Amino acid sequence: MSARKINPLSKIAGWLVVFYLAGPIIIVIGTSVSDTPFLAFPPQGFTLKWYHKVFELNNFVESFITSMEVAFGGTMIALIAGLAAAYALSRYKVRLPAWYGSIFFLPFFIPEIVFGFSMLKTLIVQFDLPILPSLMLGHAILCLPYIVRVIGASLAGFDFSIQEAAVSLGMHPVKAFWSIVLPNIRSGVIAGAVLAFITSLNDMAVALFLTGPGVSTLPIEVFTYVQQFFDPTVSAVSVLLMAVTIGVMALIERSLGLSKTIK
Amino acid sequence: MAALGPWLLVLPATMLLFLLLVLPVAGTLKESFDGASGGLLDNYQAFFADEFNRVVLIRSFKIAFMSTFVSLVAGFLGAYMIANASPNLKRVLLILSVFPLLTSVVVRSFSFMAILGRNGVVNTLFLKIGLIDQPLELLFTQGAVVAGLAYLFTPLMILSLVGVLENIDDDLYAAAGSLGASPVGVFFQVTLPLAVPGMIVGSILVFTGSLATFVTPVLLGGEQQMTLSTLLYRKAMISFDWAAANTIAAIMMAITITCVIAMGALANRIAAGRKMR
């Protein structure tokens, strides 16, 4: 659809909103290179020393590794369970009740902080699980809705009669899934996994309750740091976190186009 | 055996949800009714008897309402401009406004500390142009929390509205115009009513999200602006008063569910009313 003419005043207001959304991020990037011990915008001078400092702080480096491990583990759990569920939901539409798909959106309706607190009582206190697997399981729940939804959307466009044809010609159903269904929904699987990964990487509410002495995730460490020291190191680590996100987004943009993923 | 196939495939995900979400949260709800002296509502009585808790509850509502309102206005203006932009510009603008959604809440709340702090962008700018002679105390106020939360959730509102606004038929505008409606009239009689479903979905997301966010009230509001979620964390992890934490969790669940049901009913009524006409 082409552009529509709108009132210039509302156009200006719209641009102000975009500025409100993009501005803070530009300010964080600006303050991260400022050669001052406090946050200054516009930046005064140019330095990369705050970025060096991020890598010198053990807390940040170690918690980043933990974050990556947790995001990877959580995404894998959610991907395996969610892929099977999404496949069953669209392949066997008639045999599963219509409401069944909506139960996978339950995590959206429970305040994250309530979920985090309940996870603490169940996984850490009741089952005495170590922190790392607890975090992976907690994040898997947060990621499941994205996986089921995005993979479900790409399965909706898949013609299952191709798979049936292969099976009726003697292919094993599991092999038919691997070699026929999966390649066709590849972009959906990647997009779902990426969204899940980013969700886990950014999570605060669950990690807040599950992390403990020795094991922490990067957002928790940044949150703790910023309450004690208010210096450009936080800007630098924020920019690095954004860079990870942009890198991951560029990956999906290249393989399938971002606009498809948002909808 | 074949009849079980679909059920076996949904089993792992269902079990994950049941064991790690439904049971634990149900446990929290149940425990909120286990009073110290055996009364069903003991914990709730204790919660509401404390004036501090009542203040926190009302403040949380106020903050969530205000940030929903700001996000609604900002999100509508943003989405209206984006929906009517040329396809290429639309792509760029969507990425620009959705990108914050993919960054950490900590990063986004921190950015508002850099903007509103004593040496922050706003104070520096105002001092330079001579609007004020002393830095304003903008941080650790309710306004800071509302601005920060609205910043977190406006992208969600834009996403809920862009699709709706895009899909309004060009012919409707042409018809309204040819029947003599002024541009303002077209906006209020065509655009706004058709956007209501998107506005409702967006408002649910923003309201429930604002209520449940922990980081923003802590970093931008501090001690003075404690909300239900920061109070829940404090009771659970600092004073280890789990009875109180369970009760706060149950209250938050009740508010969230009520909000979703009420807004859903509103959306249905509007849809039904439109059919009648």
XYZ file of C-alpha atoms in Angstrom:
540
model
C 0.000 0.000 0.000
C 1.308 3.442 -0.804
C 1.583 6.354 1.570
C -1.562 8.154 2.694
C -1.695 11.872 3.284
C -2.112 12.745 6.918
C -2.319 15.973 8.876
C 1.187 17.495 9.215
C 0.639 18.029 12.939
C -0.005 14.348 13.549
C 2.996 13.559 11.377
C 5.207 15.673 13.628
C 3.682 14.021 16.706
C 4.393 10.600 15.208
C 8.020 11.517 14.573
C 8.316 12.736 18.166
C 7.130 9.316 19.338
C 9.728 7.554 17.188
C 12.288 9.935 18.670
C 11.075 9.069 22.205
C 11.654 5.391 21.372
C 14.982 5.653 19.568
C 16.449 8.620 21.500
C 17.310 6.839 24.758
C 19.248 4.189 22.869
C 21.259 6.835 21.032
C 21.952 8.527 24.367
C 23.225 5.250 25.879
C 25.552 4.757 22.907
C 26.767 8.366 23.224
C 27.491 8.165 26.953
C 29.420 4.908 26.500
C 32.246 6.634 24.607
C 32.392 9.792 26.708
C 35.778 10.475 28.285
C 34.237 11.471 31.629
C 33.797 9.495 34.862
C 30.071 10.330 34.800
C 27.411 9.927 32.136
C 27.646 12.819 29.704
C 25.557 13.456 26.638
C 26.534 14.794 24.165
C 29.759 12.823 24.900
C 32.841 14.824 25.904
C 35.882 13.454 24.118
C 36.082 9.916 22.816
C 37.331 6.812 24.571
C 36.868 3.077 24.493
C 38.125 2.598 28.056
C 34.649 1.805 29.402
C 34.458 -1.102 27.004
C 37.836 -2.318 28.278
C 36.523 -2.041 31.807
C 33.545 -4.286 30.963
C 35.931 -7.064 29.979
C 38.052 -6.502 33.080
C 35.100 -6.974 35.410
C 34.918 -10.661 36.224
C 31.272 -10.415 37.242
C 30.250 -9.258 33.787
C 32.338 -11.772 31.868
C 31.311 -14.757 33.982
C 27.642 -13.828 34.074
C 27.659 -13.304 30.310
C 28.855 -16.894 29.865
C 26.147 -18.085 32.277
C 23.551 -16.068 30.341
C 24.599 -17.664 27.066
C 24.513 -21.176 28.588
C 21.093 -20.579 30.103
C 19.705 -19.036 26.894
C 21.025 -21.966 24.879
C 19.686 -24.604 27.282
C 16.329 -22.895 27.781
C 15.852 -22.396 24.045
C 16.696 -26.032 23.310
C 14.196 -27.361 25.875
C 11.480 -25.024 24.610
C 12.343 -25.801 20.986
C 12.095 -29.570 21.332
C 8.866 -29.502 23.349
C 7.395 -26.586 21.379
C 8.210 -27.963 17.919
C 6.490 -31.257 18.736
C 3.473 -29.425 20.143
C 3.198 -26.956 17.249
C 3.470 -29.819 14.756
C 0.757 -31.860 16.481
C -1.506 -28.807 16.771
C -1.510 -28.055 13.059
C -1.135 -31.605 11.718
C -3.907 -33.137 13.856
C -6.284 -30.187 14.017
C -9.315 -32.470 14.063
C -8.103 -34.858 16.740
C -6.999 -32.290 19.326
C -9.562 -29.971 20.948
C -9.639 -26.480 19.446
C -8.763 -24.770 22.732
C -5.636 -26.854 23.192
C -3.348 -24.452 21.372
C -4.269 -21.573 23.653
C -2.896 -23.238 26.795
C 0.608 -22.576 25.448
C -0.028 -18.857 25.857
C -0.626 -19.177 29.600
C 2.812 -17.730 30.461
C 1.681 -14.417 28.920
C -1.132 -14.101 31.447
C 0.835 -14.655 34.631
C 2.826 -11.691 35.949
C 6.477 -12.630 35.444
C 7.417 -11.722 38.962
C 4.739 -14.068 40.346
C 6.095 -16.817 38.104
C 9.658 -16.158 39.252
C 8.713 -16.329 42.925
C 6.747 -19.554 42.353
C 9.748 -21.029 40.495
C 11.985 -20.253 43.465
C 9.694 -22.138 45.838
C 9.286 -25.119 43.498
C 12.663 -25.643 41.827
C 15.160 -24.347 44.371
C 13.407 -24.936 47.697
C 11.199 -27.960 47.018
C 13.302 -29.911 44.508
C 16.681 -28.530 45.580
C 17.828 -28.140 41.942
C 21.105 -26.332 41.214
C 20.781 -22.781 39.856
C 21.808 -23.430 36.238
C 19.206 -26.093 35.352
C 16.573 -24.149 37.306
C 17.238 -21.083 35.164
C 17.087 -23.161 31.974
C 13.739 -24.684 32.959
C 12.298 -21.324 34.026
C 13.398 -19.684 30.771
C 12.072 -22.617 28.739
C 8.585 -21.739 30.046
C 9.031 -18.060 29.139
C 10.194 -19.061 25.630
C 7.555 -21.697 24.882
C 4.804 -19.293 23.707
C 7.120 -17.678 21.141
C 8.258 -21.036 19.801
C 4.742 -22.506 19.529
C 3.369 -19.339 17.940
C 6.095 -18.665 15.381
C 6.535 -22.312 14.337
C 2.751 -22.739 14.328
C 2.440 -19.786 11.946
C 4.898 -21.296 9.479
C 3.268 -24.727 9.741
C -0.087 -23.146 8.886
C 1.189 -22.610 5.355
C 2.543 -26.145 4.971
C 0.698 -28.697 2.837
C 0.724 -31.907 4.874
C -0.359 -33.989 1.876
C 3.278 -33.902 0.674
C 4.320 -35.652 3.865
C 1.419 -38.101 3.585
C 2.429 -38.924 0.029
C 5.978 -39.729 1.153
C 4.706 -41.904 3.994
C 2.293 -43.767 1.742
C 5.199 -44.417 -0.643
C 6.982 -46.167 2.203
C 9.025 -43.479 3.965
C 9.203 -43.768 7.751
C 7.046 -41.019 9.349
C 9.942 -39.743 11.469
C 12.201 -39.553 8.422
C 9.422 -37.818 6.506
C 9.261 -35.214 9.260
C 13.027 -34.637 9.161
C 13.489 -34.559 5.424
C 10.179 -33.028 4.280
C 8.437 -31.018 7.007
C 11.444 -29.565 8.813
C 13.211 -28.106 5.732
C 9.946 -26.417 4.756
C 9.454 -24.672 8.089
C 13.146 -23.980 8.636
C 12.729 -20.190 8.676
C 9.962 -20.417 11.272
C 12.056 -22.666 13.480
C 15.021 -20.284 13.287
C 12.858 -17.229 13.976
C 11.167 -18.902 16.941
C 14.483 -20.019 18.392
C 15.992 -16.556 17.974
C 13.052 -14.862 19.694
C 13.297 -17.406 22.488
C 17.041 -16.844 22.817
C 16.609 -13.060 23.079
C 13.786 -13.488 25.599
C 15.996 -15.650 27.783
C 19.007 -13.354 27.409
C 16.953 -10.350 28.560
C 15.003 -12.024 31.338
C 15.061 -10.327 34.699
C 12.002 -11.565 36.609
C 12.897 -15.251 36.756
C 16.634 -14.770 37.210
C 15.944 -12.334 40.044
C 14.609 -15.180 42.171
C 16.663 -18.124 40.892
C 20.196 -16.732 40.774
C 22.244 -16.993 43.911
C 25.759 -16.751 45.247
C 28.251 -17.667 42.529
C 25.846 -18.065 39.632
C 24.288 -14.981 38.091
C 23.105 -13.769 34.681
C 24.310 -10.622 32.945
C 21.094 -8.561 33.359
C 21.174 -9.274 37.107
C 24.830 -8.241 37.349
C 24.175 -5.038 35.387
C 21.173 -4.299 37.592
C 23.264 -4.786 40.747
C 26.141 -2.717 39.339
C 23.985 0.217 38.279
C 22.561 0.539 41.793
C 26.074 0.980 43.207
C 28.037 2.736 40.488
C 26.529 5.127 38.026
C 29.260 5.344 35.391
C 29.660 4.825 31.621
C 30.645 1.154 32.148
C 26.928 0.380 32.282
C 26.436 2.220 28.978
C 29.236 0.174 27.447
C 27.833 -3.150 28.625
C 24.384 -2.035 27.419
C 25.787 -1.300 23.962
C 27.478 -4.712 23.899
C 24.182 -6.386 24.851
C 22.439 -4.476 22.072
C 25.166 -5.530 19.661
C 24.427 -9.176 20.469
C 20.735 -8.534 19.795
C 21.453 -6.706 16.529
C 23.763 -9.528 15.439
C 21.078 -12.099 16.086
C 18.447 -9.942 14.354
C 20.677 -9.457 11.324
C 20.897 -13.219 11.138
C 17.122 -13.647 10.858
C 16.753 -10.603 8.621
C 19.154 -12.251 6.189
C 17.520 -15.636 6.302
C 13.854 -14.641 6.197
C 13.144 -10.931 6.560
C 12.286 -9.271 9.836
C 8.854 -7.978 8.910
C 7.556 -11.539 8.672
C 8.844 -12.308 12.149
C 7.173 -9.403 13.910
C 3.702 -10.233 12.651
C -1.693 -46.449 19.227
C -2.027 -44.146 16.262
C -4.888 -42.371 18.017
C -2.483 -41.460 20.814
C 0.064 -39.936 18.422
C -1.049 -36.302 18.638
C -1.334 -36.515 22.404
C 2.180 -37.951 22.746
C 3.517 -35.051 20.690
C 1.898 -32.365 22.826
C 2.733 -34.210 26.048
C 6.251 -32.814 26.726
C 5.206 -29.182 26.317
C 2.011 -29.747 28.288
C 3.892 -31.428 31.121
C 6.463 -28.613 31.203
C 3.673 -26.051 31.535
C 1.743 -28.083 34.074
C 4.688 -28.936 36.324
C 6.593 -25.663 36.066
C 3.855 -23.094 35.638
C 0.389 -24.286 36.654
C 1.348 -26.253 39.769
C 3.845 -23.738 41.202
C 1.563 -20.747 40.622
C -1.440 -22.671 41.980
C 0.709 -23.496 45.009
C 1.420 -19.813 45.545
C -2.297 -19.018 45.324
C -3.182 -21.807 47.737
C -0.518 -20.817 50.245
C -1.876 -17.279 50.281
C -4.937 -18.735 52.057
C -2.905 -20.636 54.669
C -3.196 -18.171 57.527
C -0.958 -18.335 60.591
C -3.903 -18.908 62.931
C -5.844 -21.122 60.534
C -8.142 -18.429 59.085
C -8.653 -18.510 55.340
C -8.179 -14.786 54.881
C -5.627 -14.121 57.630
C -2.877 -13.156 55.212
C -5.176 -10.858 53.295
C -6.372 -9.219 56.494
C -2.778 -8.701 57.551
C -1.928 -7.244 54.144
C -4.797 -4.767 54.039
C -4.463 -3.831 57.717
C -1.057 -2.277 56.995
C -1.477 1.225 55.656
C 1.862 1.069 53.844
C 0.595 -1.888 51.780
C -2.599 -0.060 50.872
C -0.580 2.934 49.709
C 1.606 0.637 47.577
C -1.448 -1.047 46.042
C -3.074 2.259 45.102
C 0.223 3.626 43.802
C 0.747 0.538 41.617
C -2.715 1.032 40.092
C -2.062 4.710 39.508
C 1.307 4.088 37.875
C -0.080 1.309 35.673
C -3.044 3.457 34.579
C -0.879 6.460 33.795
C 1.684 4.486 31.839
C -1.132 2.787 29.896
C -2.596 6.186 29.066
C 0.756 7.627 27.948
C 1.525 4.513 25.882
C -1.929 4.651 24.326
C -1.543 8.266 23.195
C 2.094 7.904 22.122
C 1.487 4.513 20.534
C -1.487 5.783 18.568
C 0.368 8.822 17.255
C 3.376 6.716 16.338
C 1.357 3.934 14.736
C -0.821 6.428 12.813
C 2.237 8.032 11.260
C 3.951 4.693 10.570
C 0.817 3.098 9.072
C 0.457 5.960 6.619
C 4.121 6.214 5.616
C 5.538 4.862 2.341
C 6.464 1.142 2.450
C 10.227 1.725 2.669
C 9.990 4.339 5.378
C 7.477 2.158 7.213
C 10.016 -0.673 7.412
C 12.699 1.567 8.868
C 10.318 3.198 11.335
C 8.968 -0.147 12.502
C 12.458 -1.484 13.127
C 13.406 1.751 14.940
C 10.407 1.616 17.243
C 10.409 -2.131 17.840
C 14.125 -2.484 18.452
C 13.911 -1.300 22.089
C 11.560 -4.226 22.712
C 14.439 -6.584 22.008
C 16.830 -4.978 24.467
C 16.971 -5.711 28.165
C 14.605 -3.931 30.558
C 17.684 -3.049 32.602
C 19.266 -1.279 29.641
C 16.082 0.610 28.849
C 15.483 1.698 32.437
C 19.126 2.679 32.782
C 18.805 4.899 29.702
C 16.134 6.889 31.523
C 18.481 7.279 34.498
C 20.946 8.864 32.084
C 18.215 11.169 30.779
C 16.547 12.197 34.039
C 19.497 12.135 36.486
C 20.945 15.252 38.167
C 23.613 15.486 35.475
C 21.299 13.933 32.943
C 20.422 15.052 29.455
C 17.297 16.990 30.445
C 18.957 18.922 33.269
C 22.044 19.678 31.180
C 19.906 20.981 28.348
C 17.632 23.077 30.577
C 20.592 24.564 32.446
C 22.324 25.441 29.189
C 19.372 27.265 27.703
C 18.760 28.990 31.032
C 15.344 27.528 31.758
C 16.443 26.614 35.285
C 19.430 27.586 37.463
C 19.528 24.420 39.571
C 19.212 20.805 38.444
C 15.685 19.482 38.880
C 15.066 16.344 40.917
C 13.479 14.293 38.145
C 14.690 10.842 39.140
C 12.994 8.851 41.924
C 9.628 10.421 41.201
C 6.380 8.892 40.052
C 6.697 10.748 36.758
C 10.052 9.065 36.120
C 8.541 5.603 36.687
C 5.603 6.387 34.390
C 7.883 7.758 31.657
C 10.149 4.722 31.939
C 7.275 2.235 31.833
C 5.609 4.020 28.915
C 8.950 3.849 27.117
C 9.101 0.089 27.772
C 5.616 -0.621 26.475
C 4.854 1.928 23.729
C 6.424 -0.407 21.111
C 3.870 -3.079 22.092
C 1.080 -0.548 21.598
C 2.491 0.427 18.190
C 2.646 -3.236 17.144
C -0.974 -3.721 18.235
C -2.121 -0.664 16.271
C -0.064 -0.488 13.067
C -1.757 -3.542 11.537
C -5.240 -2.295 12.422
C -4.622 1.216 11.080
C -2.965 -0.102 7.918
C -5.927 -2.271 7.063
C -8.503 0.522 7.085
C -9.856 0.582 3.546
C -8.922 3.625 1.458
C -12.481 3.631 0.110
C -13.817 4.330 3.600
C -11.790 7.525 3.770
C -12.871 8.469 0.271
C -16.524 7.788 1.101
C -16.399 9.767 4.339
C -14.719 12.642 2.542
C -17.175 12.689 -0.336
C -20.086 12.634 2.107
C -18.770 15.866 3.535
C -16.839 14.792 6.641
C -14.031 17.133 7.648
C -10.558 15.580 8.162
C -11.131 15.820 11.928
C -14.530 14.201 11.513
C -13.018 11.387 9.446
C -10.479 10.790 12.186
C -13.053 10.592 14.977
C -15.748 8.761 13.021
C -13.703 6.374 10.885
C -10.116 5.952 12.085
C -10.582 5.984 15.849
C -13.573 3.582 16.071
C -11.879 1.073 13.787
C -8.719 1.195 15.896
C -10.509 0.394 19.168
C -9.841 -3.390 19.105
C -6.116 -2.768 18.671
C -6.205 -0.134 21.398
C -7.819 -2.627 23.793
C -5.286 -5.395 23.070
C -2.431 -2.926 23.473
C -3.853 -1.556 26.722
C -4.118 -5.032 28.242
C -0.474 -5.698 27.370
C 0.730 -2.359 28.750
C -1.358 -2.405 31.930
C -0.480 -5.950 32.966
C 3.140 -5.405 31.921
C 3.439 -2.166 33.919
C 2.008 -3.858 36.980
C 4.481 -6.746 36.812
C 7.677 -4.840 35.971
C 10.256 -4.850 38.725
C 13.363 -3.148 37.363
C 11.859 0.175 36.297
C 10.244 1.136 39.629
C 13.459 0.209 41.457
C 15.857 2.122 39.201
C 13.658 5.145 38.418
C 11.454 5.279 41.518
C 13.678 4.080 44.339
C 12.355 3.464 47.833
C 9.707 6.192 47.649
C 7.934 4.676 44.673
C 7.567 1.083 45.798
C 5.032 -0.920 43.764
C 3.432 -4.336 44.211
C 6.195 -6.112 42.300
C 9.019 -4.446 44.231
C 7.150 -5.103 47.471
C 6.740 -8.776 46.481
C 10.477 -9.068 45.839
C 11.322 -7.360 49.113
C 9.002 -9.609 51.143
C 10.260 -12.765 49.402
C 14.004 -12.149 49.215
C 14.886 -9.577 51.871
C 12.507 -10.014 54.805
C 11.671 -13.666 53.944
C 8.018 -13.057 54.767
C 6.667 -15.626 52.298
C 3.107 -15.454 53.615
C 3.007 -11.790 52.607
C 4.769 -12.524 49.301
C 2.192 -15.212 48.449
C -0.612 -12.797 49.207
C 0.861 -10.041 47.041
C 1.361 -12.567 44.223
C -2.286 -13.647 44.508
C -3.461 -10.027 44.454
C -1.357 -9.341 41.350
C -2.807 -12.427 39.649
C -6.338 -11.313 40.518
C -5.753 -7.825 39.113
C -4.199 -9.202 35.913
C -6.993 -11.710 35.294
C -9.703 -9.147 36.064
C -8.091 -6.710 33.672
C -7.851 -9.263 30.848
C -11.464 -10.414 31.318
C -12.877 -6.895 31.667
C -11.078 -5.554 28.607
C -12.013 -8.669 26.629
C -15.676 -8.164 27.558
C -15.419 -4.510 26.540
C -14.002 -5.532 23.162
C -16.850 -8.017 22.673
C -19.496 -5.446 23.582
C -18.058 -2.951 21.141
C -17.970 -5.591 18.414
C -21.584 -6.602 19.176
C -22.723 -2.984 19.276
C -21.182 -2.372 15.879
C -23.053 -5.310 14.361
C -26.381 -3.999 15.720
C -25.874 -0.709 13.916
